[in-house]
mmCIF file of C-alpha atoms and ligand atoms in Angstrom:
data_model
loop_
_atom_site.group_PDB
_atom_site.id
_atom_site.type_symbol
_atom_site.label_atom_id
_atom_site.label_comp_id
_atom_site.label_asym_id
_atom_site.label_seq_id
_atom_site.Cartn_x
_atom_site.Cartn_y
_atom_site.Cartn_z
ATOM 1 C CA UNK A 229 59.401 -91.796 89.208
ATOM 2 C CA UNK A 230 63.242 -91.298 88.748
ATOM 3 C CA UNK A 231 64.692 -92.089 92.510
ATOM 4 C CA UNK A 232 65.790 -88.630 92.298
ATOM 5 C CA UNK A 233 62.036 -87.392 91.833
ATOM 6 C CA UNK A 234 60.852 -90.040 94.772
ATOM 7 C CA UNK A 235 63.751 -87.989 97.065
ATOM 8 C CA UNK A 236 62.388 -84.995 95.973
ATOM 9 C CA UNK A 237 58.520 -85.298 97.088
ATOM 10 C CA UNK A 238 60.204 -87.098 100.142
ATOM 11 C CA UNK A 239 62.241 -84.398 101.071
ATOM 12 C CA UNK A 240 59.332 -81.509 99.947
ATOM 13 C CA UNK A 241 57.229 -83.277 102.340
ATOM 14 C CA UNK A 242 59.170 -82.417 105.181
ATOM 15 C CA UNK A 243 59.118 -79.270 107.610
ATOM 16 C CA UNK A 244 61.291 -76.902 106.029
ATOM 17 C CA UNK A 245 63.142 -75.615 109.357
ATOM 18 C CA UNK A 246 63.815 -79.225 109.512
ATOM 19 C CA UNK A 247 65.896 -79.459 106.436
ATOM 20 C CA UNK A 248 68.877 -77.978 105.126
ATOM 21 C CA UNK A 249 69.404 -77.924 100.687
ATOM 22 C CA UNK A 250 73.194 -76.444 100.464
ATOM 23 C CA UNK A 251 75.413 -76.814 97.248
ATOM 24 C CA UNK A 252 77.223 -79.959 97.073
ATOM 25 C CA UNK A 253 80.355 -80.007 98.927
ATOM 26 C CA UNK A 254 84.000 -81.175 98.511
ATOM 27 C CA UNK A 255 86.328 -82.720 101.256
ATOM 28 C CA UNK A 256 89.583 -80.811 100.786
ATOM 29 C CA UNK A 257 91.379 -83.752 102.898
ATOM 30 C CA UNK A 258 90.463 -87.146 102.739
ATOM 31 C CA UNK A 259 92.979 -90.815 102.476
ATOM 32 C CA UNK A 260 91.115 -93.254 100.203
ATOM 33 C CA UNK A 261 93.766 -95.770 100.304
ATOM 34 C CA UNK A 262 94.509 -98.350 98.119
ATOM 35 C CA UNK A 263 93.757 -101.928 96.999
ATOM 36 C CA UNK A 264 90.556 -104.043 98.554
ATOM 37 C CA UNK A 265 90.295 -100.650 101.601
ATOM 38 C CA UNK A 266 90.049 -98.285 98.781
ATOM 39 C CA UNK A 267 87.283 -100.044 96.966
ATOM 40 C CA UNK A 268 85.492 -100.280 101.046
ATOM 41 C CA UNK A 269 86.279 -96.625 101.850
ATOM 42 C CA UNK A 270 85.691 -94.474 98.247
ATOM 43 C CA UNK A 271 81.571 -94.646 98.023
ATOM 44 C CA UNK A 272 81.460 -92.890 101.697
ATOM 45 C CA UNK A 273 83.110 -89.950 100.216
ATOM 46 C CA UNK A 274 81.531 -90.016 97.006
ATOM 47 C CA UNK A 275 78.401 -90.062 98.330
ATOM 48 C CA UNK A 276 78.658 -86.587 100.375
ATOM 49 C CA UNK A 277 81.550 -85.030 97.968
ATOM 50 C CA UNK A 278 81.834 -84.000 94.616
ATOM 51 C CA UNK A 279 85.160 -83.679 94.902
ATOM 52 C CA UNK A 280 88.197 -84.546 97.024
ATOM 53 C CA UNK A 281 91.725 -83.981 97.170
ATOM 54 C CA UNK A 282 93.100 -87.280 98.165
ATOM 55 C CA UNK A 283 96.256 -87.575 100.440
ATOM 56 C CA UNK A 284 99.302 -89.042 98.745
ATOM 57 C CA UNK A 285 100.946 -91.325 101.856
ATOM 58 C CA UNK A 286 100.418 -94.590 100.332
ATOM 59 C CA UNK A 287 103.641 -97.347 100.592
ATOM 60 C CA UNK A 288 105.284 -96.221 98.572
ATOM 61 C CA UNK A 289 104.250 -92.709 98.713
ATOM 62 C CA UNK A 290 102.681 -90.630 95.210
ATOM 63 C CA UNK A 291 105.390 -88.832 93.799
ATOM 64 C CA UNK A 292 104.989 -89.082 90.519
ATOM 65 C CA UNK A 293 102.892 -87.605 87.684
ATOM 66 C CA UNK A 294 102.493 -91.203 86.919
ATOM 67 C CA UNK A 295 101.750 -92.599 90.250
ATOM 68 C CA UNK A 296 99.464 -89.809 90.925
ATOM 69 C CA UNK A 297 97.469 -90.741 87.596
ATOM 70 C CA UNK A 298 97.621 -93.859 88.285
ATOM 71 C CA UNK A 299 96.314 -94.144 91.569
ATOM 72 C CA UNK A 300 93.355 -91.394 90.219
ATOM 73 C CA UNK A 301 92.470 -94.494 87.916
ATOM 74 C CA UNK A 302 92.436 -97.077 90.929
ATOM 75 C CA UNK A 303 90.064 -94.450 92.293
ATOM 76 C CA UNK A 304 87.540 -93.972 89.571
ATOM 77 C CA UNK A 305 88.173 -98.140 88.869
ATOM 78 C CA UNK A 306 86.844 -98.228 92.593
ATOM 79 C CA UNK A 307 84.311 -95.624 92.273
ATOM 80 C CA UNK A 308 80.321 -95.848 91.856
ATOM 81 C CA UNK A 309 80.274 -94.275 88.719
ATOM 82 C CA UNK A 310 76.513 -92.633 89.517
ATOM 83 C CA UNK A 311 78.025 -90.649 92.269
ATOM 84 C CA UNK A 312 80.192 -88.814 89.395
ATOM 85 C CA UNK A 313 82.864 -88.039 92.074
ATOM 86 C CA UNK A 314 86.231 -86.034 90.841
ATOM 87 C CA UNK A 315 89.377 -87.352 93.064
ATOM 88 C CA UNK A 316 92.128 -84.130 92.989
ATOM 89 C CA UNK A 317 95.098 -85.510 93.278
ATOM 90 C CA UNK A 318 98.086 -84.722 95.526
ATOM 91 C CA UNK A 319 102.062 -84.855 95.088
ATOM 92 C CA UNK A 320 103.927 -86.045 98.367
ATOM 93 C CA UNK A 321 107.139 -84.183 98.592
ATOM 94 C CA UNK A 322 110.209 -85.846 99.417
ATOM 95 C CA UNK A 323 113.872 -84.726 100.028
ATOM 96 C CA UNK A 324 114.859 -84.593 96.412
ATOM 97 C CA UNK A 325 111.584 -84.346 94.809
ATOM 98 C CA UNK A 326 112.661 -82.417 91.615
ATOM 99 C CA UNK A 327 110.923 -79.607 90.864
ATOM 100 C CA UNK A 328 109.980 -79.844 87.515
ATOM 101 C CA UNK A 329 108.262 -83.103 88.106
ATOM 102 C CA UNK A 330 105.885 -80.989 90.652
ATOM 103 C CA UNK A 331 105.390 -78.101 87.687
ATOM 104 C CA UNK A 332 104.535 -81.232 84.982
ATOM 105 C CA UNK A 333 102.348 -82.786 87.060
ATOM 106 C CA UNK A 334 99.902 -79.228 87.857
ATOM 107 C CA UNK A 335 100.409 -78.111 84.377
ATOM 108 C CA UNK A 336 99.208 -81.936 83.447
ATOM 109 C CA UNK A 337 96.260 -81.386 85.635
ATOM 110 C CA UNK A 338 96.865 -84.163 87.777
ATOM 111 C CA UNK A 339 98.548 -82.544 90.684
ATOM 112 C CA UNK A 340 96.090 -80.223 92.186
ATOM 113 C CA UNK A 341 98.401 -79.223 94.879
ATOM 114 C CA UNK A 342 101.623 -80.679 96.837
ATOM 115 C CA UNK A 343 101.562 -82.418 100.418
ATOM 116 C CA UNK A 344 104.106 -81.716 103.206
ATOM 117 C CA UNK A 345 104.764 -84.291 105.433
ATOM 118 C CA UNK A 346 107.371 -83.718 107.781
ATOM 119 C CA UNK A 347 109.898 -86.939 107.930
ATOM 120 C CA UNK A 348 108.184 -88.911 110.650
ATOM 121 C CA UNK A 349 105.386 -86.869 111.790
ATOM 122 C CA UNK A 350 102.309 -89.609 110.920
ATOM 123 C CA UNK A 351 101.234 -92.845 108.938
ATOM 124 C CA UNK A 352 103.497 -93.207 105.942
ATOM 125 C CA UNK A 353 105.803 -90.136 106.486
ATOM 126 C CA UNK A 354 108.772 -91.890 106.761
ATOM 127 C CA UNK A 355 109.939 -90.254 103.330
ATOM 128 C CA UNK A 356 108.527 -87.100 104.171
ATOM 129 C CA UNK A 357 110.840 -83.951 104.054
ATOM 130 C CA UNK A 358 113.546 -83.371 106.929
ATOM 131 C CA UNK A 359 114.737 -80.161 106.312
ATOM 132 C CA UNK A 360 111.906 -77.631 104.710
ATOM 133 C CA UNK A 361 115.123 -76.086 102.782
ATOM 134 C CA UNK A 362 115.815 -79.041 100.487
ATOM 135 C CA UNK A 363 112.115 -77.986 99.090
ATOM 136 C CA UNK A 364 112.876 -74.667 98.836
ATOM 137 C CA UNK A 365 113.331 -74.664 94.908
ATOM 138 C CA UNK A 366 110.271 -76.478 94.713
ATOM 139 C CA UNK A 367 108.303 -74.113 97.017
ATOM 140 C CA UNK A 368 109.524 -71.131 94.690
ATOM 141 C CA UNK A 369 108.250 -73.186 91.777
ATOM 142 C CA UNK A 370 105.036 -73.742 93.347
ATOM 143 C CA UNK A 371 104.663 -70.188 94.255
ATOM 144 C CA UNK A 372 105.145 -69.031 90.475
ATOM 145 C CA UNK A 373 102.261 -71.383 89.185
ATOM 146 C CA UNK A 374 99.809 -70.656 92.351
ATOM 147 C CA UNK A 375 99.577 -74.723 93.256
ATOM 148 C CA UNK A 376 98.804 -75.169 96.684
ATOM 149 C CA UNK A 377 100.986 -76.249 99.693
ATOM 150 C CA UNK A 378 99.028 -78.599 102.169
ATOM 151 C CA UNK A 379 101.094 -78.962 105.417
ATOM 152 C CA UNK A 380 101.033 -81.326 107.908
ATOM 153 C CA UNK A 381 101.747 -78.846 110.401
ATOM 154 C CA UNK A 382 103.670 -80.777 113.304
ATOM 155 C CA UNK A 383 107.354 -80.801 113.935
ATOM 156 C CA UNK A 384 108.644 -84.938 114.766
ATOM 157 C CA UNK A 385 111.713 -83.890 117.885
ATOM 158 C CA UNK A 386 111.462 -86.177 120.686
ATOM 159 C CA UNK A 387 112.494 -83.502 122.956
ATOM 160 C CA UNK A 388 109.014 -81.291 121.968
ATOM 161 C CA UNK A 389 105.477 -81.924 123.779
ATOM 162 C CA UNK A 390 103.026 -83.986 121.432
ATOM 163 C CA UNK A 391 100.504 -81.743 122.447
ATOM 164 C CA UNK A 392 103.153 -78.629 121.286
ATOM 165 C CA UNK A 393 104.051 -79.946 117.983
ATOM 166 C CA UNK A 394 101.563 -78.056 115.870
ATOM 167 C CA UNK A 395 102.208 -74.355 118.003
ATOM 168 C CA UNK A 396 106.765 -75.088 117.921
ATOM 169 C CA UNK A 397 106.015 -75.762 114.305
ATOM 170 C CA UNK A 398 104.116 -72.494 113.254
ATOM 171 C CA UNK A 399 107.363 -70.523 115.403
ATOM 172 C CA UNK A 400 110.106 -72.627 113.727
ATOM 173 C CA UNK A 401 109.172 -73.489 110.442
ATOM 174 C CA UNK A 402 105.626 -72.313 109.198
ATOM 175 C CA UNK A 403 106.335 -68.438 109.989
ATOM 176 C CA UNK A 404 109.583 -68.239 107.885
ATOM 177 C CA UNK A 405 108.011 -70.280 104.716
ATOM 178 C CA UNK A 406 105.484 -67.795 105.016
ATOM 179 C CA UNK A 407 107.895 -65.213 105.132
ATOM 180 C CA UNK A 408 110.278 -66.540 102.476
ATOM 181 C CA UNK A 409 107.089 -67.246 100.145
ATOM 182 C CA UNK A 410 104.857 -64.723 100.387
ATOM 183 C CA UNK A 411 102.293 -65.202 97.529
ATOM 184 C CA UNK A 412 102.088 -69.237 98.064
ATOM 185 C CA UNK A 413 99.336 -71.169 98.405
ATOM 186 C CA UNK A 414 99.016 -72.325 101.914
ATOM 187 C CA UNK A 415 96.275 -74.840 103.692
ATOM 188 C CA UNK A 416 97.827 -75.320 106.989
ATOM 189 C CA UNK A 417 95.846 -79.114 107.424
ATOM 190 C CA UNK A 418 93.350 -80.363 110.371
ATOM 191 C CA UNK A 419 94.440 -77.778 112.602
ATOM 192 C CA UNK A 420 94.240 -78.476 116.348
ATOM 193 C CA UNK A 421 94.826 -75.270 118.281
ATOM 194 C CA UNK A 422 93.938 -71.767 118.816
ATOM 195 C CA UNK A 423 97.454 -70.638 117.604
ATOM 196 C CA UNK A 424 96.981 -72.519 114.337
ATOM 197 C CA UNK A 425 93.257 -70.412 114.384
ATOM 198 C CA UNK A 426 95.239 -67.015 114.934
ATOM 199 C CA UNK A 427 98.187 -67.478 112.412
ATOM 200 C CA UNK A 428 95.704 -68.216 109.749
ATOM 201 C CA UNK A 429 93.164 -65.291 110.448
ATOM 202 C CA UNK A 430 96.699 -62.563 110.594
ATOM 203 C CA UNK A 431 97.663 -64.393 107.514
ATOM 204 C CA UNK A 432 96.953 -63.200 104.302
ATOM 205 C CA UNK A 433 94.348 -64.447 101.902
ATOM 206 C CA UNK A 434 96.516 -67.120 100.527
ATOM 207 C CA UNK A 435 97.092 -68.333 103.872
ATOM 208 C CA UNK A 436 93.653 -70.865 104.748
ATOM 209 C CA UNK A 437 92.771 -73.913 106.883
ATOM 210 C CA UNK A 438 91.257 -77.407 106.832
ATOM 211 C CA UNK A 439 89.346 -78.406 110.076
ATOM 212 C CA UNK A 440 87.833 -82.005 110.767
ATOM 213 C CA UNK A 441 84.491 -82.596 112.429
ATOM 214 C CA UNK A 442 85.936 -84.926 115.108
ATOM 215 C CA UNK A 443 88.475 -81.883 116.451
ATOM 216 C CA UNK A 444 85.577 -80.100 116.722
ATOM 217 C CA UNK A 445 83.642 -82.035 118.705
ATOM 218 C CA UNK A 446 86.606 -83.612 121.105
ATOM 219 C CA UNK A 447 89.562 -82.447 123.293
ATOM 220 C CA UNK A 448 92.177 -84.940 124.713
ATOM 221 C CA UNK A 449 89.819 -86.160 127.770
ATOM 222 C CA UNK A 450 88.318 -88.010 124.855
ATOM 223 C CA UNK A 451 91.236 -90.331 124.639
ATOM 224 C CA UNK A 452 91.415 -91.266 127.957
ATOM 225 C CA UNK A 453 87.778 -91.613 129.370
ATOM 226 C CA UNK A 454 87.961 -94.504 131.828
ATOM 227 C CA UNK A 455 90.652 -96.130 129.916
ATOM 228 C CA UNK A 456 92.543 -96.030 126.311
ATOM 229 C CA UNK A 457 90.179 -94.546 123.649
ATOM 230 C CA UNK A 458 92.582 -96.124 120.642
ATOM 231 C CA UNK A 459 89.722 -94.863 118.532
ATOM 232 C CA UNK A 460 90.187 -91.247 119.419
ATOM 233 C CA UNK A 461 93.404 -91.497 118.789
ATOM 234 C CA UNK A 462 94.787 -88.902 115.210
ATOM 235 C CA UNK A 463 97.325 -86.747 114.269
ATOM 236 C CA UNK A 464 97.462 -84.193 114.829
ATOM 237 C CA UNK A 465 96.268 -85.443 118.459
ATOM 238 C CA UNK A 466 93.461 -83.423 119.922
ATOM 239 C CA UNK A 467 94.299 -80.552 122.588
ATOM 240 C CA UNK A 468 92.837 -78.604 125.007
ATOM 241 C CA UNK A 469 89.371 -77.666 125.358
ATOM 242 C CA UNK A 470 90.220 -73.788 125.065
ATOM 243 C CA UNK A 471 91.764 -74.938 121.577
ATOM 244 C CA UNK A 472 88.805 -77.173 120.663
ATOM 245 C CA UNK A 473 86.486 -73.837 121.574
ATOM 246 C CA UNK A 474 89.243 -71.701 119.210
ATOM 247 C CA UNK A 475 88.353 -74.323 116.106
ATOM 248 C CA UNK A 476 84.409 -74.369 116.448
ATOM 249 C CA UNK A 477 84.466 -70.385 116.678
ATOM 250 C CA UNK A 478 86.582 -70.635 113.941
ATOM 251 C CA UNK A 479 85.053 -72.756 111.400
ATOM 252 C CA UNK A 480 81.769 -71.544 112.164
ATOM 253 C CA UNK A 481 82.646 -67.797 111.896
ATOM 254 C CA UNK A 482 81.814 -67.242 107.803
ATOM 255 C CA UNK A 483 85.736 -66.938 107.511
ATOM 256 C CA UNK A 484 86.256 -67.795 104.012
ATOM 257 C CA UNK A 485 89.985 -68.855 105.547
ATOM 258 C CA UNK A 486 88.494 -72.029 107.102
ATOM 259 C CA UNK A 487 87.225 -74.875 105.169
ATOM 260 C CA UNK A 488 85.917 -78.577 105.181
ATOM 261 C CA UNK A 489 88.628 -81.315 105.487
ATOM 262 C CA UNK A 490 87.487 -84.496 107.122
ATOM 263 C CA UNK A 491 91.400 -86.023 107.215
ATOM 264 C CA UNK A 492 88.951 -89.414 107.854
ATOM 265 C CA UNK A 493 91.533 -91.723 107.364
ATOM 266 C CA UNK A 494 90.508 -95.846 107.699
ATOM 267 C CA UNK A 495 92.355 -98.145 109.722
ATOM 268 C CA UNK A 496 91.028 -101.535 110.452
ATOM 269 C CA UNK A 497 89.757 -102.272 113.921
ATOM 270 C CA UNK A 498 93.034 -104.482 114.866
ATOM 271 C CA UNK A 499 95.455 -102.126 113.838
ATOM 272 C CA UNK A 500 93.265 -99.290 115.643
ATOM 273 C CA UNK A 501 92.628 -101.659 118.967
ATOM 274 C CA UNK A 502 96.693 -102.222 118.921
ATOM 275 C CA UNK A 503 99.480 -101.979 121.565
ATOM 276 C CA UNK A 504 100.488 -99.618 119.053
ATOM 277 C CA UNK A 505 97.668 -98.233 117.543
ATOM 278 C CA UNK A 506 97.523 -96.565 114.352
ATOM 279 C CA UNK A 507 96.124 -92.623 114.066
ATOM 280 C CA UNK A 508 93.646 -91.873 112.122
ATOM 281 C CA UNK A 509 89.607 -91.496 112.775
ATOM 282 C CA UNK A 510 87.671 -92.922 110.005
ATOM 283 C CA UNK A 511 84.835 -90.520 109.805
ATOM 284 C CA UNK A 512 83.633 -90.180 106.212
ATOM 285 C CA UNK A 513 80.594 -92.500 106.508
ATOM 286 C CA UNK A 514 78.988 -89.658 108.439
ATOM 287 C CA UNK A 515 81.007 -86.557 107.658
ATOM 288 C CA UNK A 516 78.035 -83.573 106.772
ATOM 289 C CA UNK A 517 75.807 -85.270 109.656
ATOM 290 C CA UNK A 518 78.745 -84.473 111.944
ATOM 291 C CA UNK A 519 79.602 -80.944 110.844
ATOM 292 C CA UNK A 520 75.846 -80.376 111.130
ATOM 293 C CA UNK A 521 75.994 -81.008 114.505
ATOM 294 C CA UNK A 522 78.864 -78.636 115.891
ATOM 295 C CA UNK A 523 77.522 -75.873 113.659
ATOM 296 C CA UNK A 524 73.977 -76.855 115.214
ATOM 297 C CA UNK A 525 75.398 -76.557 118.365
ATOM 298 C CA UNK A 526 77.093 -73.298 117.837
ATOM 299 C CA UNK A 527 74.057 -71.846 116.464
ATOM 300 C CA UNK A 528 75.822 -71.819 112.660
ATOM 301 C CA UNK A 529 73.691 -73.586 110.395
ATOM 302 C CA UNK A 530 73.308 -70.840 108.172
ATOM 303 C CA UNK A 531 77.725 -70.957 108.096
ATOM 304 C CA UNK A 532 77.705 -74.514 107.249
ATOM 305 C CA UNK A 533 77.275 -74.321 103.000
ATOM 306 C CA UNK A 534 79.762 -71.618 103.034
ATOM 307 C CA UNK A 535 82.325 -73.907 105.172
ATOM 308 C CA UNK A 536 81.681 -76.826 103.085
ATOM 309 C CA UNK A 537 80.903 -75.947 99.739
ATOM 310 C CA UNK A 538 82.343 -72.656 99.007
ATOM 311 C CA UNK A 539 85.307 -71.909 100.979
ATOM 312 C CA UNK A 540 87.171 -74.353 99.809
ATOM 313 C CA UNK A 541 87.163 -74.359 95.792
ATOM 314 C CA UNK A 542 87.509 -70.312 95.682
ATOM 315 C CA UNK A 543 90.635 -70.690 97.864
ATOM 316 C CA UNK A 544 91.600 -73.439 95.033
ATOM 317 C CA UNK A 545 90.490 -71.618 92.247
ATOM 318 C CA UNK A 546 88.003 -73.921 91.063
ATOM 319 C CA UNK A 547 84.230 -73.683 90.366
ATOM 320 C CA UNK A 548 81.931 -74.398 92.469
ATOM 321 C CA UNK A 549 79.613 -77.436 92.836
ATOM 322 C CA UNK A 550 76.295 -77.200 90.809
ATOM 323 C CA UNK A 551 74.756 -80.463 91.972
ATOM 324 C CA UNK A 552 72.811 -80.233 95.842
ATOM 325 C CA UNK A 553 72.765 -82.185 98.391
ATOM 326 C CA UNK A 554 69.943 -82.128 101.760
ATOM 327 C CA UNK A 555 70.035 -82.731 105.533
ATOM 328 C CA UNK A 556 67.548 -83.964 107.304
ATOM 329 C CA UNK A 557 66.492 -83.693 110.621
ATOM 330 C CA UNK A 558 66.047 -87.074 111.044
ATOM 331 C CA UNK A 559 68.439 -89.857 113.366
ATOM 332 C CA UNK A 560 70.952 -91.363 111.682
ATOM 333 C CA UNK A 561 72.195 -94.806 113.762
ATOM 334 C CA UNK A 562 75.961 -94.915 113.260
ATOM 335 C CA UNK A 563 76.567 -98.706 113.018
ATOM 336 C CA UNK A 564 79.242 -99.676 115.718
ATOM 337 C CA UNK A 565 81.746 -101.677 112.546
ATOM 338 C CA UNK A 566 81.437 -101.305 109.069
ATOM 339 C CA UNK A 567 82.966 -104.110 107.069
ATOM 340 C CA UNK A 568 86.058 -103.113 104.759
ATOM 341 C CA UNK A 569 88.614 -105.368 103.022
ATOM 342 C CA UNK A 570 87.396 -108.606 104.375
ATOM 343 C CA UNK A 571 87.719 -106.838 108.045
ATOM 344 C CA UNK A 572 86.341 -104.393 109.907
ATOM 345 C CA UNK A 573 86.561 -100.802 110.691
ATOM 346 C CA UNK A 574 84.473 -98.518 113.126
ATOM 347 C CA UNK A 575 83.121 -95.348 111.727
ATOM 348 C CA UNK A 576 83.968 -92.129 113.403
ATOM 349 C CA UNK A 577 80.067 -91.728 116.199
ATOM 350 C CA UNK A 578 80.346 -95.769 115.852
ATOM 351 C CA UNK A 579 77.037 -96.974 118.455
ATOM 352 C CA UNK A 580 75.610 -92.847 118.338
ATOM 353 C CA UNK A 581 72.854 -91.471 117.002
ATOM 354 C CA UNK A 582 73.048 -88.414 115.121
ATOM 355 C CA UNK A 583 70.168 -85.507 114.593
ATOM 356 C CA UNK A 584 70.577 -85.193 110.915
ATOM 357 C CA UNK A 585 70.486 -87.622 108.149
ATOM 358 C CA UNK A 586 72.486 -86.886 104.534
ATOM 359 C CA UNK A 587 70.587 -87.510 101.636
ATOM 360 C CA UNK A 588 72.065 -86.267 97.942
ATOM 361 C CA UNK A 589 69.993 -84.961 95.008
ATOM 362 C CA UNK A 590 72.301 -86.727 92.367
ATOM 363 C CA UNK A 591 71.185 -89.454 92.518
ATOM 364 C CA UNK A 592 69.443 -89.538 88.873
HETATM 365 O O1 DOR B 273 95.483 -89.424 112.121
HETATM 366 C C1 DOR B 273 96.022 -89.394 111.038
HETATM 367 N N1 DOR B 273 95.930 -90.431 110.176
HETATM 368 N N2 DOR B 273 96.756 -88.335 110.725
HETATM 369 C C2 DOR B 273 97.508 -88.294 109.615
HETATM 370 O O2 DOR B 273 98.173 -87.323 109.400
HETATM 371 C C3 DOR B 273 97.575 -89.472 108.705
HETATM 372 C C4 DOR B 273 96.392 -90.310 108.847
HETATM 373 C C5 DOR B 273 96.556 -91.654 108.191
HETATM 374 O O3 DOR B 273 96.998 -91.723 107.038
HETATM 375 O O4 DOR B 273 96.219 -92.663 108.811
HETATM 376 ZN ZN1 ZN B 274 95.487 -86.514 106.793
#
């Protein structure tokens, strides 16, 4: 027996409420990193995903054609090769990025879409774009080919609320790209709030939204429960409850608008456990058993294939997956530290146990 055909008669023997067979998904947001944390971090995406479209905010940042193919190679270099896994690449815009490099690199089919990081707003954004108007003439090329705008969606003033910076930035900034662009591409990223929820539904079709399991399934209490929570801690930080509520109703509506984007994003255990900890949940290890959860919870199950496998590439244009994967109602023990890059790094759930258990069909 292949190992595929041993999962099989496994899985076939099981109670067939108690298992879930969807189409293999893709995680529309996901930082793989680089160097001995890429090679620790890829095989927990691979494993779930088919695909991914990896964030560009490496030092220095992708934004190249070159760098972007580059790094792609790092990725497959790092990559079980069984697990077949397709990295989509992502251009980081800058300042002066020059449009035609943008164009080459979609045309090329190594940009899959372009990545807005306003200057300053998280990990590796220091080059990230101060004014949206020096992109404009890229914007208005992107919007002519249909390649994708991914937005980090916060504004960086001292002066405004961390907990406002996703809502001032949909007023000040996302409203009039939206208006001045009307036919782009737009996945407004992790979104945090029940404003971020409404502009997206009164959007058009071409306006669409990653959520991660962890907003889901925390508000801000979570980052200060009888003491510092460093490992709560991501940006966009979470909010209120009534905007955590807004996100779950969301995601597990059947709105094609709303799709799977972990944002896990690996930092090691020291630089999380800092005076100045880093942001950034590291979640992929368990992503599906996660999501499987809150849409358990919110009585959804039947909204979770849709969310993660389908929503996503038709708002990208691309296929769908063929391949399957299964959940299992079965615990999974999230370890409290994985090791990664001759350190360690704790796993979004780290010490929980979770009611469902990933297993994937291609594993021939
Ligand atoms: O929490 C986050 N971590 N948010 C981001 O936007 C970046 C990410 C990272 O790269 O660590
Ligand atoms: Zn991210």
């Amino acid at each position: 027996m292949t190992a595929y055909q041993t999962e099989k008669s496994r899985i076939s023997d099981t109670q067939a409420a108690d298992q879930l067979v969807i189409r293999q998904p893709d995680d529309w947001h996901v930082h793989l990193r680089d160097d001995d944390m890429l090679k620790a971090v890829v095989n927990y995406t691979a494993r779930q995903f088919a695909r991914a479209i990896v964030m560009p905010n490496l030092a220095p940042p992708v934004t190249t054609v070159a760098a972007a193919d580059a790094y792609r190679k790092r990725i497959l270099a790092a990559t079980d090769p069984d697990l077949n896994f397709t990295p989509l690449m992502t251009c980081y815009l800058t300042d002066d990025i020059a449009p035609d490099e943008v164009e080459l690199g979609f045309k090329e089919d190594v940009f899959t879409a372009c990545k807005l990081y306003p200057a300053n707003a998280t990990t590796n954004s220091s080059h990230g774009v101060t004014d949206i108007r020096n992109i404009y003439s890229v914007l208005d090329a992107m919007q002519r080919i249909g390649m994708p705008l991914l937005i980090h969606g916060e504004v960086t003033d001292s002066d405004i609320d961390i907990f406002d910076r996703e809502a001032v930035f949909i007023d000040r900034i996302l409203k009039q790209v939206v208006a001045d662009f009307p036919d782009l591409k737009v996945v407004f990223e992790h979104i945090t709030t029940a404003d971020a929820v409404a502009f997206v539904e009164e959007g058009g079709s071409n306006i669409a939204a990653t959520v991660t399991p962890h907003h889901l399934e925390f508000n801000r209490n979570a980052m200060f429960e009888g003491g510092m929570r460093p490992h709560y801690y991501c940006l966009p930080v979470a909010k209120r409850e009534q905007h955590r509520l807004a996100l779950r109703r969301a995601a597990t509506s059947g709105s094609a608008k709303f799709f799977l984007g972990t944002d896990s994003a690996p930092h090691t255990i020291g630089a999380k456990e800092s005076a100045c900890g880093c942001a950034g949940i590291f979640n992929a290890p368990f992503a599906l058993e996660s999501y499987a959860k809150t849409f358990e919870e919110e009585g959804a199950l039947d909204k979770l294939e849709a969310f993660a496998s389908e929503h996503g590439p038709r708002f990208y244009g691309l296929p769908l997956n063929e391949g399957k994967v299964v959940l299992t109602r079965r615990e999974t023990r999230v370890p409290p530290t994985l090791e990664a890059a001759g350190t360690h790094v704790a796993p979004y759930h780290a010490g929980d146990t979770l009611a469902w258990t990933f297993s994937s069909l291609k594993m021939d």
